[in-house]
Amino acid sequence: PYLELAEKLGSVAIQLAPEHASEFSFEYSGTCAQFADVLTDSILKGVLSHHVSEAVNLINARHYAEERGLNIRETTASHTKTFNDLITIKLGKDADYRQISATVFGKDDYRIVEIDGFGIELRLEGDIIMYQNVDKPGMLAGVSGALAKQDINIASLSLGRTQKGENAITAVSVDKKMTDEELEPILALEGVRALQYVSLNNHG
């Protein structure tokens, strides 16, 4: 299951990373750390599936990564504080989202559990709108209203908040693939920033 998790997380990471990002750090904690080499291949497969027209697999992923000048750092730890296994990708300080961690919850159940220190539970599937927002009443109503006006249905919602309640990360799973035009009304809302659209529908 870690292979599937790694590939999906790689796909999300490259969609959240700044354009032309070339430096990534992969961290493996817990039991999955013993499979670090092949998991890195799987993350790279997910990353490169968005950039390489040829078929990328576990055998050629590193070759394509080197060809594109990707600089990969790999670290392992024998245990993790909260989960038995955790894969973390660091995207660099220029990214809106600098660090994402994910784990396996069960059969075909892969979830992001932390983004930049925010605890969140987000299933790695479908079409996801992710954004940062000021943590105040009415923010969610504004976003759901903007989606409702366009007949776009919310499938699920995940919220990550700091203890102080100043900022939040929100991830909304929607029932359809969205265009830039459909995302604009959400980005225009006061208090919403760093909006990213992630699609895992053509993946895995």
XYZ file of N, CA and C in Angstrom:
612
model
N 0.819 -1.235 0.000
C 0.000 0.000 0.000
C 0.846 1.277 0.000
N 2.077 1.192 0.540
C 2.925 2.394 0.602
C 3.295 2.877 -0.797
N 3.416 1.955 -1.744
C 3.753 2.347 -3.117
C 2.664 3.237 -3.694
N 1.417 2.812 -3.509
C 0.277 3.593 -4.008
C 0.216 4.941 -3.292
N 0.418 4.919 -1.980
C 0.421 6.159 -1.195
C 1.489 7.113 -1.707
N 2.700 6.576 -1.919
C 3.826 7.411 -2.360
C 3.552 8.048 -3.714
N 2.986 7.269 -4.625
C 2.710 7.795 -5.966
C 1.656 8.899 -5.924
N 0.582 8.668 -5.155
C -0.467 9.677 -5.042
C 0.075 10.953 -4.391
N 0.904 10.779 -3.359
C 1.457 11.947 -2.667
C 2.391 12.723 -3.587
N 3.146 12.008 -4.417
C 4.012 12.665 -5.400
C 3.213 13.491 -6.385
N 2.063 12.941 -6.806
C 1.191 13.660 -7.735
C 0.647 14.944 -7.105
N 0.242 14.852 -5.834
C -0.253 16.042 -5.124
C 0.872 17.057 -4.947
N 2.048 16.572 -4.555
C 3.184 17.467 -4.261
C 3.540 18.335 -5.463
N 3.598 17.730 -6.641
C 4.012 18.511 -7.812
C 2.926 19.504 -8.211
N 1.660 19.192 -7.908
C 0.579 20.136 -8.212
C 0.552 21.301 -7.220
N 1.115 21.078 -6.026
C 1.181 22.153 -5.029
C 2.490 22.943 -5.122
N 3.501 22.346 -5.746
C 4.833 22.966 -5.791
C 4.838 24.176 -6.732
N 5.729 25.132 -6.468
C 5.845 26.261 -7.393
C 6.299 25.757 -8.765
N 5.966 26.521 -9.797
C 6.385 26.143 -11.148
C 7.908 26.051 -11.192
N 8.411 25.109 -11.935
C 9.866 24.879 -12.097
C 10.554 24.455 -10.799
N 9.803 23.991 -9.824
C 10.431 23.496 -8.589
C 11.323 22.306 -8.938
N 12.513 22.273 -8.378
C 13.434 21.183 -8.718
C 14.050 20.521 -7.484
N 13.758 21.052 -6.298
C 14.326 20.462 -5.080
C 13.221 19.934 -4.189
N 13.347 18.668 -3.822
C 12.362 18.028 -2.957
C 13.072 17.201 -1.897
N 12.454 17.122 -0.739
C 12.979 16.266 0.316
C 11.898 15.251 0.682
N 12.272 13.965 0.702
C 11.333 12.898 1.047
C 11.749 12.299 2.384
N 10.807 12.198 3.307
C 11.102 11.595 4.612
C 10.181 10.401 4.847
N 10.771 9.308 5.315
C 10.011 8.090 5.596
C 10.170 7.738 7.066
N 9.047 7.593 7.771
C 9.085 7.262 9.198
C 8.320 5.984 9.458
N 8.830 5.177 10.393
C 8.141 3.938 10.761
C 8.560 2.779 9.890
N 7.674 1.789 9.763
C 8.001 0.566 9.016
C 8.327 0.839 7.559
N 7.649 1.815 6.973
C 7.846 2.064 5.543
C 9.260 2.565 5.240
N 9.991 3.006 6.273
C 11.355 3.527 6.064
C 12.270 2.479 5.439
N 11.993 1.203 5.698
C 12.851 0.152 5.144
C 12.691 0.016 3.630
N 11.616 0.607 3.091
C 11.376 0.543 1.644
C 11.690 1.883 0.968
N 12.520 2.696 1.630
C 12.748 4.078 1.172
C 13.111 4.167 -0.307
N 14.007 3.317 -0.783
C 14.469 3.402 -2.176
C 13.327 3.285 -3.174
N 12.537 2.227 -3.021
C 11.465 1.998 -3.994
C 10.326 3.004 -3.798
N 10.139 3.486 -2.570
C 9.108 4.502 -2.337
C 9.493 5.821 -3.006
N 10.777 6.139 -2.995
C 11.239 7.340 -3.708
C 10.955 7.197 -5.201
N 11.200 5.995 -5.752
C 10.879 5.754 -7.166
C 9.391 5.998 -7.420
N 8.569 5.560 -6.473
C 7.119 5.691 -6.643
C 6.660 7.150 -6.532
N 7.250 7.901 -5.594
C 6.940 9.339 -5.499
C 7.317 10.027 -6.810
N 8.505 9.701 -7.310
C 8.975 10.327 -8.552
C 8.059 9.974 -9.727
N 7.535 8.757 -9.712
C 6.577 8.361 -10.756
C 5.357 9.282 -10.707
N 4.856 9.553 -9.497
C 3.719 10.457 -9.341
C 4.034 11.880 -9.761
N 5.220 12.349 -9.390
C 5.663 13.700 -9.742
C 5.794 13.841 -11.262
N 6.488 12.885 -11.869
C 6.829 13.000 -13.292
C 5.645 12.720 -14.214
N 4.611 12.057 -13.699
C 3.443 11.765 -14.541
C 2.808 13.051 -15.064
N 3.101 14.183 -14.403
C 2.547 15.471 -14.835
C 3.445 16.183 -15.845
N 4.670 15.659 -16.042
C 5.633 16.388 -16.869
C 6.220 15.600 -18.028
N 6.144 14.289 -17.950
C 6.801 13.464 -18.970
C 5.746 12.757 -19.797
N 5.839 12.880 -21.121
C 4.816 12.276 -21.973
C 4.995 10.762 -22.088
N 6.229 10.288 -21.928
C 6.467 8.835 -21.979
C 5.921 8.177 -20.712
N 5.758 6.874 -20.763
C 5.266 6.128 -19.592
C 6.365 6.074 -18.530
N 6.056 6.578 -17.356
C 7.023 6.558 -16.254
C 6.694 5.374 -15.354
N 7.721 4.603 -14.985
C 7.513 3.486 -14.070
C 8.605 3.481 -12.998
N 8.559 2.490 -12.131
C 9.516 2.452 -11.015
C 10.945 2.247 -11.492
N 11.103 1.669 -12.680
C 12.450 1.390 -13.206
C 13.088 2.661 -13.772
N 12.301 3.455 -14.513
C 12.908 4.602 -15.214
C 12.680 5.946 -14.528
N 11.956 5.948 -13.389
C 11.592 7.223 -12.742
C 12.818 8.058 -12.386
N 13.845 7.433 -11.806
C 15.038 8.207 -11.409
C 15.771 8.756 -12.622
N 15.763 7.991 -13.702
C 16.419 8.445 -14.935
C 15.757 9.736 -15.422
N 14.431 9.733 -15.465
C 13.705 10.931 -15.913
C 13.897 12.088 -14.920
N 13.966 11.763 -13.639
C 14.166 12.808 -12.621
C 15.518 13.485 -12.823
N 16.555 12.676 -13.067
C 17.899 13.239 -13.312
C 17.912 14.065 -14.587
N 17.225 13.555 -15.607
C 17.150 14.244 -16.898
C 16.528 15.627 -16.741
N 15.554 15.738 -15.837
C 14.876 17.019 -15.614
C 15.567 17.880 -14.554
N 16.678 17.369 -14.003
C 17.452 18.147 -13.034
C 16.828 18.217 -11.651
N 15.999 17.225 -11.308
C 15.393 17.218 -9.976
C 16.442 16.826 -8.931
N 16.467 17.573 -7.858
C 17.404 17.305 -6.767
C 16.612 16.735 -5.588
N 16.888 15.469 -5.260
C 16.090 14.759 -4.256
C 16.930 14.438 -3.023
N 16.380 14.778 -1.867
C 17.021 14.411 -0.605
C 16.109 13.416 0.113
N 16.723 12.387 0.695
C 15.943 11.296 1.285
C 16.380 11.077 2.727
N 15.432 11.053 3.669
C 15.788 10.759 5.060
C 14.807 9.725 5.621
N 15.278 8.961 6.606
C 14.417 7.954 7.222
C 14.478 8.071 8.742
N 13.401 7.647 9.387
C 13.353 7.607 10.852
C 12.651 6.312 11.255
N 13.088 5.713 12.348
C 12.546 4.397 12.716
C 11.138 4.486 13.298
N 10.769 5.651 13.821
C 9.408 5.761 14.368
C 8.867 7.176 14.160
N 7.568 7.296 14.298
C 6.896 8.589 14.163
C 6.018 8.796 15.393
N 5.778 10.033 15.745
C 5.046 10.331 16.986
C 3.607 9.825 16.971
N 2.913 10.033 15.875
C 1.474 9.784 15.865
C 1.070 8.537 15.087
N 1.723 8.301 13.950
C 1.309 7.209 13.069
C 2.416 6.160 12.956
N 2.012 4.918 12.700
C 3.001 3.852 12.529
C 3.903 4.105 11.331
N 3.315 4.688 10.305
C 4.059 4.986 9.083
C 3.675 6.358 8.572
N 4.648 7.067 8.059
C 4.382 8.407 7.551
C 5.348 8.708 6.415
N 4.801 9.215 5.319
C 5.647 9.713 4.229
C 5.451 11.225 4.174
N 6.555 11.962 4.207
C 6.505 13.424 4.190
C 7.297 13.943 2.996
N 6.706 14.877 2.287
C 7.420 15.545 1.188
C 7.558 17.018 1.527
N 8.805 17.511 1.468
C 9.050 18.940 1.662
C 9.271 19.574 0.299
N 8.546 20.682 0.062
C 8.522 21.298 -1.264
C 9.418 22.532 -1.380
N 10.045 22.944 -0.294
C 10.909 24.123 -0.366
C 10.243 25.366 0.174
N 11.065 26.321 0.588
C 10.538 27.493 1.309
C 9.735 28.454 0.432
N 9.862 28.365 -0.893
C 9.118 29.273 -1.776
C 7.701 28.780 -2.076
N 7.375 27.576 -1.638
C 6.053 27.010 -1.943
C 5.000 27.570 -0.994
N 3.767 27.704 -1.489
C 2.649 28.103 -0.617
C 2.416 27.051 0.450
N 2.607 25.787 0.063
C 2.495 24.664 0.996
C 3.861 23.987 1.018
N 4.530 24.051 2.149
C 5.930 23.630 2.183
C 6.146 22.171 2.560
N 5.187 21.580 3.264
C 5.398 20.218 3.743
C 4.068 19.476 3.862
N 3.997 18.278 3.264
C 2.780 17.468 3.381
C 3.143 16.055 3.814
N 2.354 15.521 4.741
C 2.589 14.164 5.248
C 1.341 13.330 5.031
N 1.543 12.046 4.710
C 0.401 11.162 4.463
C 0.681 9.759 4.985
N -0.392 9.006 5.203
C -0.265 7.636 5.686
C -1.387 6.777 5.118
N -1.296 5.475 5.368
C -2.325 4.524 4.929
C -3.264 4.264 6.098
N -4.564 4.467 5.897
C -5.554 4.207 6.943
C -6.140 2.804 6.828
N -6.196 2.280 5.618
C -6.782 0.957 5.394
C -6.715 0.648 3.921
N -7.361 -0.417 3.495
C -7.329 -0.805 2.083
C -7.874 0.316 1.203
N -7.047 0.754 0.261
C -7.404 1.835 -0.671
C -7.814 3.129 0.039
N -7.335 3.317 1.246
C -7.662 4.529 2.012
C -6.357 5.255 2.367
N -6.003 6.205 1.503
C -4.750 6.956 1.657
C -5.099 8.392 2.004
N -4.468 8.927 3.057
C -4.861 10.265 3.504
C -3.658 11.147 3.845
N -3.788 12.417 3.453
C -2.871 13.443 3.964
C -3.302 13.720 5.400
N -2.345 13.729 6.325
C -2.692 13.928 7.736
C -2.089 15.209 8.321
N -1.167 15.833 7.562
C -0.607 17.094 8.050
C -0.099 17.929 6.885
N -0.393 19.219 6.932
C 0.128 20.171 5.949
C 0.697 21.356 6.711
N 2.003 21.569 6.586
C 2.659 22.713 7.246
C 2.336 22.827 8.738
N 2.273 21.694 9.413
C 2.010 21.711 10.852
C 0.534 21.737 11.208
N -0.338 21.894 10.208
C -1.779 21.836 10.443
C -2.217 20.378 10.367
N -2.862 19.864 11.407
C -3.435 18.526 11.351
C -4.678 18.552 10.474
N -4.745 17.644 9.517
C -5.872 17.627 8.580
C -6.064 16.182 8.137
N -7.279 15.796 7.769
C -7.494 14.456 7.224
C -8.124 14.594 5.858
N -7.343 14.269 4.831
C -7.787 14.496 3.463
C -7.505 13.254 2.630
N -8.570 12.642 2.133
C -8.394 11.439 1.317
C -7.751 11.797 -0.021
N -6.798 10.963 -0.425
C -6.073 11.207 -1.670
C -6.856 10.617 -2.842
N -7.910 11.334 -3.234
C -8.734 10.872 -4.349
C -9.526 12.050 -4.907
N -9.887 11.929 -6.169
C -10.795 12.895 -6.790
C -10.203 14.266 -7.049
N -11.076 15.257 -7.048
C -10.705 16.644 -7.346
C -10.800 17.471 -6.069
N -9.726 18.185 -5.767
C -9.619 18.873 -4.474
C -9.232 20.335 -4.683
N -9.968 21.234 -4.020
C -9.569 22.643 -3.960
C -8.936 22.858 -2.592
N -7.698 23.342 -2.577
C -7.019 23.595 -1.309
C -6.683 25.083 -1.222
N -6.961 25.669 -0.056
C -6.643 27.087 0.089
C -6.349 27.409 1.553
N -5.661 28.532 1.760
C -5.431 29.046 3.100
C -6.430 30.177 3.318
N -6.905 30.296 4.535
C -7.871 31.372 4.780
C -7.756 31.910 6.205
N -8.233 33.120 6.371
C -8.349 33.705 7.700
C -9.406 32.891 8.438
N -9.096 32.469 9.649
C -10.015 31.599 10.394
C -11.067 32.448 11.094
N -12.135 32.755 10.357
C -13.211 33.579 10.922
C -14.556 33.064 10.420
N -15.644 33.365 11.104
C -16.955 32.885 10.672
C -17.298 33.371 9.257
N -17.978 32.520 8.513
C -18.454 32.920 7.192
C -17.563 32.532 6.039
N -16.307 32.130 6.324
C -15.388 31.801 5.227
C -15.902 30.607 4.417
N -16.312 29.581 5.128
C -16.780 28.366 4.462
C -18.069 28.617 3.685
N -18.939 29.445 4.259
C -20.201 29.774 3.587
C -19.937 30.494 2.263
N -18.916 31.354 2.268
C -18.561 32.075 1.046
C -18.093 31.137 -0.052
N -17.261 30.180 0.329
C -16.733 29.226 -0.649
C -17.832 28.302 -1.150
N -18.629 27.766 -0.220
C -19.698 26.848 -0.651
C -20.733 27.588 -1.497
N -20.950 28.864 -1.201
C -21.862 29.678 -2.006
C -21.348 29.868 -3.424
N -20.036 30.140 -3.544
C -19.423 30.330 -4.869
C -19.511 29.052 -5.695
N -19.392 27.905 -5.027
C -19.500 26.618 -5.731
C -20.957 26.334 -6.107
N -21.867 26.608 -5.173
C -23.292 26.332 -5.417
C -23.822 27.126 -6.612
N -23.351 28.391 -6.738
C -23.794 29.230 -7.863
C -23.419 28.609 -9.197
N -22.363 27.771 -9.192
C -21.893 27.139 -10.433
C -22.348 25.671 -10.524
N -23.284 25.298 -9.637
C -23.789 23.915 -9.604
C -22.691 22.888 -9.373
N -21.725 23.246 -8.536
C -20.646 22.314 -8.202
C -20.885 21.803 -6.782
N -20.957 20.502 -6.657
C -21.309 19.870 -5.395
C -20.067 19.559 -4.559
N -20.143 19.799 -3.252
C -19.044 19.453 -2.345
C -19.213 17.999 -1.908
N -18.170 17.190 -2.148
C -18.227 15.779 -1.765
C -17.786 15.596 -0.316
N -16.732 16.306 0.077
C -16.269 16.240 1.474
C -15.430 17.469 1.779
N -15.173 17.663 3.064
C -14.485 18.864 3.505
C -13.504 18.528 4.624
N -12.291 19.071 4.543
C -11.308 18.866 5.608
C -10.762 20.225 6.018
N -10.603 20.401 7.320
C -10.164 21.693 7.844
C -8.995 21.495 8.794
N -7.936 22.270 8.589
C -6.798 22.253 9.505
C -6.645 23.633 10.117
N -6.603 23.690 11.456
C -6.522 24.994 12.123
C -5.352 25.022 13.099
N -4.791 26.226 13.311
C -3.806 26.388 14.372
C -4.564 26.567 15.678
N -3.874 26.401 16.777
C -4.536 26.549 18.077
C -4.997 27.984 18.308
N -4.244 28.938 17.791
C -4.608 30.343 17.996
C -5.845 30.730 17.186
N -6.111 29.979 16.137
C -7.285 30.271 15.315
C -7.093 31.442 14.373
N -5.837 31.795 14.064
C -5.602 32.943 13.170
C -5.747 32.544 11.705
N -5.187 31.390 11.357
C -5.233 30.932 9.970
C -5.719 29.501 9.913
N -6.164 29.118 8.750
C -6.612 27.733 8.557
C -6.242 27.288 7.146
N -6.126 25.973 6.983
C -6.003 25.375 5.654
C -7.279 24.579 5.429
N -7.921 24.811 4.315
C -9.172 24.121 4.010
C -9.000 23.342 2.708
N -9.498 22.114 2.703
C -9.478 21.294 1.492
C -10.895 20.833 1.209
N -11.382 21.163 0.020
C -12.747 20.825 -0.365
C -12.688 19.853 -1.546
N -13.252 18.662 -1.359
C -13.350 17.705 -2.471
C -14.641 17.988 -3.231
N -14.516 18.105 -4.550
C -15.696 18.428 -5.367
C -15.996 17.289 -6.333
N -17.204 17.327 -6.901
C -17.689 16.218 -7.725
C -17.293 16.300 -9.191
N -16.543 17.320 -9.567
C -16.176 17.434 -10.983
C -14.811 18.096 -11.143
N -14.227 17.905 -12.304
C -12.968 18.580 -12.627
C -13.278 20.055 -12.857
N -12.481 20.942 -12.257
C -12.789 22.368 -12.342
C -11.836 23.110 -13.269
N -12.351 24.151 -13.907
C -11.540 24.995 -14.783
C -11.041 26.211 -13.995
N -10.082 26.931 -14.572
C -9.572 28.156 -13.940
C -10.700 29.169 -13.738
N -11.613 29.238 -14.719
C -12.730 30.191 -14.635
C -13.628 29.861 -13.437
N -13.832 28.576 -13.192
C -14.691 28.161 -12.081
C -14.022 28.400 -10.725
N -12.703 28.431 -10.710
C -11.974 28.659 -9.462
C -11.901 30.152 -9.104
N -12.019 31.001 -10.110
C -11.850 32.453 -9.902
C -12.750 33.056 -8.816
N -14.059 32.717 -8.764
C -14.908 33.311 -7.724
C -14.456 32.965 -6.309
N -13.813 31.813 -6.139
C -13.316 31.434 -4.808
C -12.084 32.252 -4.468
N -11.198 32.363 -5.438
C -9.964 33.133 -5.231
C -10.279 34.601 -4.965
N -11.389 35.075 -5.511
C -11.776 36.487 -5.343
C -12.329 36.780 -3.948
N -12.653 35.749 -3.177
C -13.220 35.966 -1.840
C -12.190 36.570 -0.900
N -12.611 37.540 -0.129
C -11.700 38.170 0.829
C -11.304 37.152 1.915
N -10.014 37.069 2.164
C -9.535 36.138 3.195
C -9.046 34.811 2.648
N -9.276 34.561 1.347
C -8.788 33.321 0.722
C -7.482 33.600 -0.015
N -6.476 32.773 0.237
C -5.215 32.921 -0.496
C -4.615 31.542 -0.767
N -3.575 31.540 -1.588
C -2.822 30.320 -1.899
C -3.734 29.192 -2.374
N -4.704 29.537 -3.221
C -5.623 28.514 -3.718
C -4.915 27.621 -4.732
N -5.031 26.314 -4.535
C -4.462 25.343 -5.464
C -5.514 24.296 -5.772
N -5.554 23.902 -7.034
C -6.476 22.846 -7.441
C -5.672 21.587 -7.716
N -6.070 20.481 -7.113
C -5.355 19.219 -7.251
C -6.314 18.173 -7.776
N -5.900 17.457 -8.825
C -6.744 16.389 -9.370
C -6.006 15.055 -9.320
N -6.659 14.070 -8.722
C -6.096 12.712 -8.673
C -6.929 11.756 -9.509
N -7.803 12.297 -10.325
C -8.725 11.426 -11.077
C -8.045 10.644 -12.182
N -7.016 11.225 -12.795
C -6.351 10.509 -13.881
C -5.123 9.795 -13.373
N -5.180 9.406 -12.121
C -3.966 8.921 -11.478
C -4.216 7.594 -10.805
N -3.184 6.735 -10.832
C -3.265 5.452 -10.138
C -4.204 4.534 -10.868
